[in-house]
Short mmCIF file of N, CA, C and O in Angstrom, two decimals:
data_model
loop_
_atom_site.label_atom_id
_atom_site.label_comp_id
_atom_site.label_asym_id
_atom_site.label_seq_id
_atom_site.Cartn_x
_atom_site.Cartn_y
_atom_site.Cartn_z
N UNK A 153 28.53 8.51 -4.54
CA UNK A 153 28.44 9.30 -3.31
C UNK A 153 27.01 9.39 -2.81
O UNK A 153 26.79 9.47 -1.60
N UNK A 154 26.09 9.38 -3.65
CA UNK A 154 24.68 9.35 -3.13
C UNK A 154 24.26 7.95 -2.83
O UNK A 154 23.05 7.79 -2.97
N UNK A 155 24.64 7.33 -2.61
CA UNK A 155 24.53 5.81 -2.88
C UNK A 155 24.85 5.84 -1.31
O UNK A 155 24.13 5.52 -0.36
N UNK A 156 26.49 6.44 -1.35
CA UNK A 156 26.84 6.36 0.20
C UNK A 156 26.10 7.24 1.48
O UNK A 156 26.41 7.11 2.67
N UNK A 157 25.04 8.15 0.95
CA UNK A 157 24.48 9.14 1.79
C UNK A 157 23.32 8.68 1.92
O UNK A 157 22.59 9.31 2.68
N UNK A 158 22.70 7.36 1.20
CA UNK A 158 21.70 7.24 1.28
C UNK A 158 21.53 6.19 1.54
O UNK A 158 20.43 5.70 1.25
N UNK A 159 22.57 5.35 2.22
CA UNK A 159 22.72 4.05 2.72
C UNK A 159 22.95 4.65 4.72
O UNK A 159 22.34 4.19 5.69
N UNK A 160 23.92 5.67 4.72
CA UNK A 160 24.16 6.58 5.73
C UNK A 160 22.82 7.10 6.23
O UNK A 160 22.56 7.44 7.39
N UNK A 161 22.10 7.11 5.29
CA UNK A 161 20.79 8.04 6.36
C UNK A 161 19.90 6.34 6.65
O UNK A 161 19.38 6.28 7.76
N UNK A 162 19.78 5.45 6.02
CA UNK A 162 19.24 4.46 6.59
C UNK A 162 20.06 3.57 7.88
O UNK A 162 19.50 2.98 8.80
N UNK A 163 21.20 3.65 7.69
CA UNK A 163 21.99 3.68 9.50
C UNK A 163 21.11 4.21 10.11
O UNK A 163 20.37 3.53 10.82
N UNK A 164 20.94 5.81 9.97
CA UNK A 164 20.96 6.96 10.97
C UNK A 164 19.24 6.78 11.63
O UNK A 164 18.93 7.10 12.78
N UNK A 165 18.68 6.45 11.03
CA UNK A 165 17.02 5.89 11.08
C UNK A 165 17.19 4.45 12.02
O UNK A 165 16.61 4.29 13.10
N UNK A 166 18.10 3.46 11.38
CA UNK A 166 18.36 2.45 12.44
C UNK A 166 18.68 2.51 14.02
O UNK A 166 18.13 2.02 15.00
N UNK A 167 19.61 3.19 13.87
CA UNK A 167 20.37 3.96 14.83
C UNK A 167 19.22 4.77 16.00
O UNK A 167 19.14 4.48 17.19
N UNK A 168 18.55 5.62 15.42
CA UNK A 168 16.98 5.99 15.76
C UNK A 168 16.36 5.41 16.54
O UNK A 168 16.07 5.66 17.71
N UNK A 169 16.13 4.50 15.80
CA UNK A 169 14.82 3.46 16.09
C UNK A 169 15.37 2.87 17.37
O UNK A 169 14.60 2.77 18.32
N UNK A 170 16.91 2.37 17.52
CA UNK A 170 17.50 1.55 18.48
C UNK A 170 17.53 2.37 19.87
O UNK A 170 17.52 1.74 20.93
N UNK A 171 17.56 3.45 19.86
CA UNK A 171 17.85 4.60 20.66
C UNK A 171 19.09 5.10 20.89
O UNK A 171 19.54 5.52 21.96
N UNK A 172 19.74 5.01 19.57
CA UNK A 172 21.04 5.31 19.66
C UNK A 172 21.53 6.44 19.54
O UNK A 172 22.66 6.30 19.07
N UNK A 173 21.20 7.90 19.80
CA UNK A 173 20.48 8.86 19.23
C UNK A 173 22.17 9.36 19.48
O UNK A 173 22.12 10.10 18.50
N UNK A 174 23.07 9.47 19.79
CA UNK A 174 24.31 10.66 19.51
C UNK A 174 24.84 10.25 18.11
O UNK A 174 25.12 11.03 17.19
N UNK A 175 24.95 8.71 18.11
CA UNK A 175 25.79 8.20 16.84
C UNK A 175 24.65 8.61 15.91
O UNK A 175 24.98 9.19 14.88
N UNK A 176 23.36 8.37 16.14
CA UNK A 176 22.58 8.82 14.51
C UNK A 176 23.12 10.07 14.76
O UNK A 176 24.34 9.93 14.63
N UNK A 177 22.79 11.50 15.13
CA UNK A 177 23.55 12.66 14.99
C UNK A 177 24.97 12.64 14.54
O UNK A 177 25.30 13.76 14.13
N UNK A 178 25.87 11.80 14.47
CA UNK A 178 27.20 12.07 14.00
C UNK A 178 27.06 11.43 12.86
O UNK A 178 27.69 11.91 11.92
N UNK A 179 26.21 10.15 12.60
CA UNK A 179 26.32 9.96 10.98
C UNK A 179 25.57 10.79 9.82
O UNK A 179 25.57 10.51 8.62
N UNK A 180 24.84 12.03 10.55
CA UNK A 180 23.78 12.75 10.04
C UNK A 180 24.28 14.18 9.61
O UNK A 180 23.79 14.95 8.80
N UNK A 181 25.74 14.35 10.62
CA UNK A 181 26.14 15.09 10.40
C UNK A 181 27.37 14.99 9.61
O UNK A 181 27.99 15.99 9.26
N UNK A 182 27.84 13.45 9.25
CA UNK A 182 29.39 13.54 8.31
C UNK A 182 28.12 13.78 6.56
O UNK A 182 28.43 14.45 5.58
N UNK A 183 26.95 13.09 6.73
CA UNK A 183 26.53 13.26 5.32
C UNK A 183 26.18 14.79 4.96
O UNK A 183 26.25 15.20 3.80
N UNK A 184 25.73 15.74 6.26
CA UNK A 184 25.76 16.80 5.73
C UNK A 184 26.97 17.55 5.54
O UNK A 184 26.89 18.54 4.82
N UNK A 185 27.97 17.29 6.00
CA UNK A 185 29.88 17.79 6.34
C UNK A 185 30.19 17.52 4.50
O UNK A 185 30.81 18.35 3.84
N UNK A 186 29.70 16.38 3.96
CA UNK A 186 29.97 16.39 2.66
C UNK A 186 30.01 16.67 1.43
O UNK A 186 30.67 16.38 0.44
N UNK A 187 28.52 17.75 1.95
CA UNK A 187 28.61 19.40 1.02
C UNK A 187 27.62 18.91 0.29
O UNK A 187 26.89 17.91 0.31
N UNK A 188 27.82 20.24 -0.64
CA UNK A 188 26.00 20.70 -1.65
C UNK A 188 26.20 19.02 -2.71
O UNK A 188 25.17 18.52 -3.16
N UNK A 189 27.72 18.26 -3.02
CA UNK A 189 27.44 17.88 -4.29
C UNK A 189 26.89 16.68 -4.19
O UNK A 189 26.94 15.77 -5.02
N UNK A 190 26.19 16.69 -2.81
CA UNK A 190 25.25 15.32 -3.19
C UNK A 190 24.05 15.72 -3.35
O UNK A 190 23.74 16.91 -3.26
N UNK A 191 22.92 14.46 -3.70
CA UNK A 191 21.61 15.25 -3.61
C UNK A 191 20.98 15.58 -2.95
O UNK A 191 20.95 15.06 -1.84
N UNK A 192 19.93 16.91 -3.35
CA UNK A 192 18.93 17.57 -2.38
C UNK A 192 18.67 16.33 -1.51
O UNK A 192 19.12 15.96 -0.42
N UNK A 193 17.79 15.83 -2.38
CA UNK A 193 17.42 14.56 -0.97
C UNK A 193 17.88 13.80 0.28
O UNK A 193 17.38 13.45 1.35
N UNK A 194 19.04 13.72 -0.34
CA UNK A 194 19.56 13.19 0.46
C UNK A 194 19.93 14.07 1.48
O UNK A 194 19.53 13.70 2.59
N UNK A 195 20.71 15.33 1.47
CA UNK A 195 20.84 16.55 2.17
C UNK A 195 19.37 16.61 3.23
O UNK A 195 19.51 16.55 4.45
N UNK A 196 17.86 16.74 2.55
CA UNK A 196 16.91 17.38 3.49
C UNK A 196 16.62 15.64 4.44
O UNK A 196 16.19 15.61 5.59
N UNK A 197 16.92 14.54 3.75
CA UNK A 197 16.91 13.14 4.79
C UNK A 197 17.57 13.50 5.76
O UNK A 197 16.96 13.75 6.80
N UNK A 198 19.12 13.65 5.72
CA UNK A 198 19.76 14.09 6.79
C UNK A 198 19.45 14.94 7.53
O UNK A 198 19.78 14.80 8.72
N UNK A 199 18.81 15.97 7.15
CA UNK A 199 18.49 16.91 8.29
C UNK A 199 17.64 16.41 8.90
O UNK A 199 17.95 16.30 10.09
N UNK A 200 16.62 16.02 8.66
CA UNK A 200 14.96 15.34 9.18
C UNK A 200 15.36 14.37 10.39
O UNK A 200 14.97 14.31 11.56
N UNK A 201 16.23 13.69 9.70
CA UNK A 201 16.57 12.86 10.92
C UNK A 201 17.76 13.07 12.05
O UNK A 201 17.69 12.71 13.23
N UNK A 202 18.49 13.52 11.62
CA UNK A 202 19.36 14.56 12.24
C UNK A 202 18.53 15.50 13.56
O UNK A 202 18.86 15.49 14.75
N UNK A 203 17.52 16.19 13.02
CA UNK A 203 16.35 16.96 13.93
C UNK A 203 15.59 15.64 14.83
O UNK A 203 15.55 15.59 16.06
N UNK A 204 15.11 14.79 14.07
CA UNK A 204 14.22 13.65 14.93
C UNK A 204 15.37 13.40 15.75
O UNK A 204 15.09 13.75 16.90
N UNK A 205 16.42 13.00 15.68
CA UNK A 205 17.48 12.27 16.74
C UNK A 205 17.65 13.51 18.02
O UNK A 205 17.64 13.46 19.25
N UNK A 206 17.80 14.61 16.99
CA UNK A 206 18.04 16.10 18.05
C UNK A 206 16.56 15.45 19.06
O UNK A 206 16.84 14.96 20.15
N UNK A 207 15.53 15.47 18.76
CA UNK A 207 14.19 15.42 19.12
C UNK A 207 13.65 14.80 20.27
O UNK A 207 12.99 15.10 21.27
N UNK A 208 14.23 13.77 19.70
CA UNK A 208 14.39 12.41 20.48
C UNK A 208 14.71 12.17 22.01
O UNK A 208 14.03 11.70 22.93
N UNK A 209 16.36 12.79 21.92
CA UNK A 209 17.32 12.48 22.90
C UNK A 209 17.08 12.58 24.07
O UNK A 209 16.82 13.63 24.66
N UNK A 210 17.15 11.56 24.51
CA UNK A 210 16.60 11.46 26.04
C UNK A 210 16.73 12.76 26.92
O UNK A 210 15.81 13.15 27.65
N UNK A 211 18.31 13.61 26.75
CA UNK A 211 18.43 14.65 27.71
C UNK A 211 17.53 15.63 27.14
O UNK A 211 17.42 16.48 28.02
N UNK A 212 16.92 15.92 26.29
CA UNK A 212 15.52 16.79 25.71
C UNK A 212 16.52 18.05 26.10
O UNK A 212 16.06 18.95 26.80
N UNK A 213 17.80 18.10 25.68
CA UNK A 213 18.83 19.14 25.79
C UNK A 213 18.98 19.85 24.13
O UNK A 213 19.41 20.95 23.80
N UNK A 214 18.44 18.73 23.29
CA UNK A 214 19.11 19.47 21.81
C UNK A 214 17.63 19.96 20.94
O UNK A 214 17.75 20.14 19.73
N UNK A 215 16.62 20.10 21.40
CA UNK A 215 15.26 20.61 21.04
C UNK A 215 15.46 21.51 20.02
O UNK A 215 15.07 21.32 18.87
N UNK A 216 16.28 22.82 20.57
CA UNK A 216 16.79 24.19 19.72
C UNK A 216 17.31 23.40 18.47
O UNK A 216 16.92 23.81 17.38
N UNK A 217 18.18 22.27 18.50
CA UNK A 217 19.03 22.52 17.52
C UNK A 217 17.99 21.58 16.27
O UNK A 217 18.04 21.85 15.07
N UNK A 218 17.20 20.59 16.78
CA UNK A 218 16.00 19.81 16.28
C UNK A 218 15.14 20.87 15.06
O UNK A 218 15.03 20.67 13.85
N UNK A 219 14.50 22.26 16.05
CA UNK A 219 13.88 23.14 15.08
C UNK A 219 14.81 23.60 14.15
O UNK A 219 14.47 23.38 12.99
N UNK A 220 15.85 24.14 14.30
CA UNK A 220 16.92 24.43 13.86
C UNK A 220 17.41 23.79 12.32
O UNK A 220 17.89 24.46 11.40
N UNK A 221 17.12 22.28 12.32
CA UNK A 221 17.20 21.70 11.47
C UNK A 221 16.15 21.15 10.70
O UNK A 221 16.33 20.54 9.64
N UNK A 222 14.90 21.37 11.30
CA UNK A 222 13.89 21.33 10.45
C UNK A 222 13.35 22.77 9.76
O UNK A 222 12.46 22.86 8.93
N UNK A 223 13.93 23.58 10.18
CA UNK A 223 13.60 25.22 9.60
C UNK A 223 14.31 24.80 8.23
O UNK A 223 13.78 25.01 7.14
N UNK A 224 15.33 24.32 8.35
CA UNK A 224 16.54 24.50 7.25
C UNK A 224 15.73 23.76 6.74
O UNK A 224 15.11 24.47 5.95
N UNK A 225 15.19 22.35 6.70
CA UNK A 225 14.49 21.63 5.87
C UNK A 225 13.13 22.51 5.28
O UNK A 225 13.05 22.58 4.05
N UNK A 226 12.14 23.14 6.03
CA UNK A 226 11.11 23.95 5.43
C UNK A 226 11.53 24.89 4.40
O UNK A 226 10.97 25.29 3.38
N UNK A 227 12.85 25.18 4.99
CA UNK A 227 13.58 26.48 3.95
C UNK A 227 13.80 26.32 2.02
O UNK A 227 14.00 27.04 1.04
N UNK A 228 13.61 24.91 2.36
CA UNK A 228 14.09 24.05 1.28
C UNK A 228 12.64 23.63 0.74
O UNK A 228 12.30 23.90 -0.41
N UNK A 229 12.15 23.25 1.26
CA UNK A 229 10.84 22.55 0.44
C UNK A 229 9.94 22.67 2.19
O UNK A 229 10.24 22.22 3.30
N UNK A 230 9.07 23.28 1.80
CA UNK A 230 7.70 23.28 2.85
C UNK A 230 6.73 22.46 2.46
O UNK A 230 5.61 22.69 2.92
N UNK A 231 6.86 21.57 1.72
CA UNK A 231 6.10 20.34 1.45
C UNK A 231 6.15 18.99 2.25
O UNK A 231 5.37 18.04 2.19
N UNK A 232 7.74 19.24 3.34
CA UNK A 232 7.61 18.21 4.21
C UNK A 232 7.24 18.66 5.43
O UNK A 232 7.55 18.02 6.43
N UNK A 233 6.42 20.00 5.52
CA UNK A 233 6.04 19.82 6.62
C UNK A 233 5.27 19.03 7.49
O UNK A 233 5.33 19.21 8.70
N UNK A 234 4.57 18.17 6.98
CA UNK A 234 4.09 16.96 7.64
C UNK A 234 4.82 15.84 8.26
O UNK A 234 4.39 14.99 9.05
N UNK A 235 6.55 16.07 7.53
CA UNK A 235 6.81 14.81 8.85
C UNK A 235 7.75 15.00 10.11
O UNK A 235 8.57 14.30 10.71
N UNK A 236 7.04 16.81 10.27
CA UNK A 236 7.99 17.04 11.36
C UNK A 236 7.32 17.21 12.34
O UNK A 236 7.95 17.25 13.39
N UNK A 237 6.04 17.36 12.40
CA UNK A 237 5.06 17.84 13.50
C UNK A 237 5.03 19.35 13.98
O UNK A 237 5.87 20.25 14.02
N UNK A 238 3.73 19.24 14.30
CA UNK A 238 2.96 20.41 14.84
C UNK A 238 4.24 21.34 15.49
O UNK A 238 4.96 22.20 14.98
N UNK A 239 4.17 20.77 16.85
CA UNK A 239 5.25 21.34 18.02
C UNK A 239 6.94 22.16 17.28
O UNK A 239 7.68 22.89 17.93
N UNK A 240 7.20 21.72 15.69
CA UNK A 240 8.33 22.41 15.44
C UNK A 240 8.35 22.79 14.14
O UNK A 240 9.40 22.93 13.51
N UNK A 241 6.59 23.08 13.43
CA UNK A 241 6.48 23.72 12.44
C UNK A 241 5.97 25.34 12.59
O UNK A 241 5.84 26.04 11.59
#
């Protein structure tokens, strides 16, 4: 299962990069839909990018939900605050 969440968050980064930004949000969100029993890591990947895609999106409509998901990530470890930037730490 971590294998599959962590193949899923490198989609979701692809996906990213392409500007595909709703589908990275829906594959960002079935790995978090899949609960605590995968790993941390993989859990705070998903959010990170999950938030960057929020971030991203051209309609600059999902901003709220971007911090939103990087809070949850600080909540967890404030050691990644460096790869979320200034503007939503």
């Amino acid at each position: 299962r971590e294998a599959l969440d962590l193949a899923d968050c490198c989609a979701a980064l692809f996906l990213i990069s392409s500007g595909r930004f709703d589908r990275a949000i829906q594959v960002c969100t079935v790995v978090l839909d899949r609960g605590s029993s995968n790993g941390t890591q993989q859990l705070l990947l998903a959010l990170l990018l999950r938030g960057d895609a929020y971030k991203y999106h051209p309609s600059g409509y999902f901003v709220d939900r971007a911090m939103a998901d990087y809070a949850a990530v600080l909540t967890v470890d404030p050691e990644l605050k460096g790869l979320i930037g200034e503007r939503f730490t």
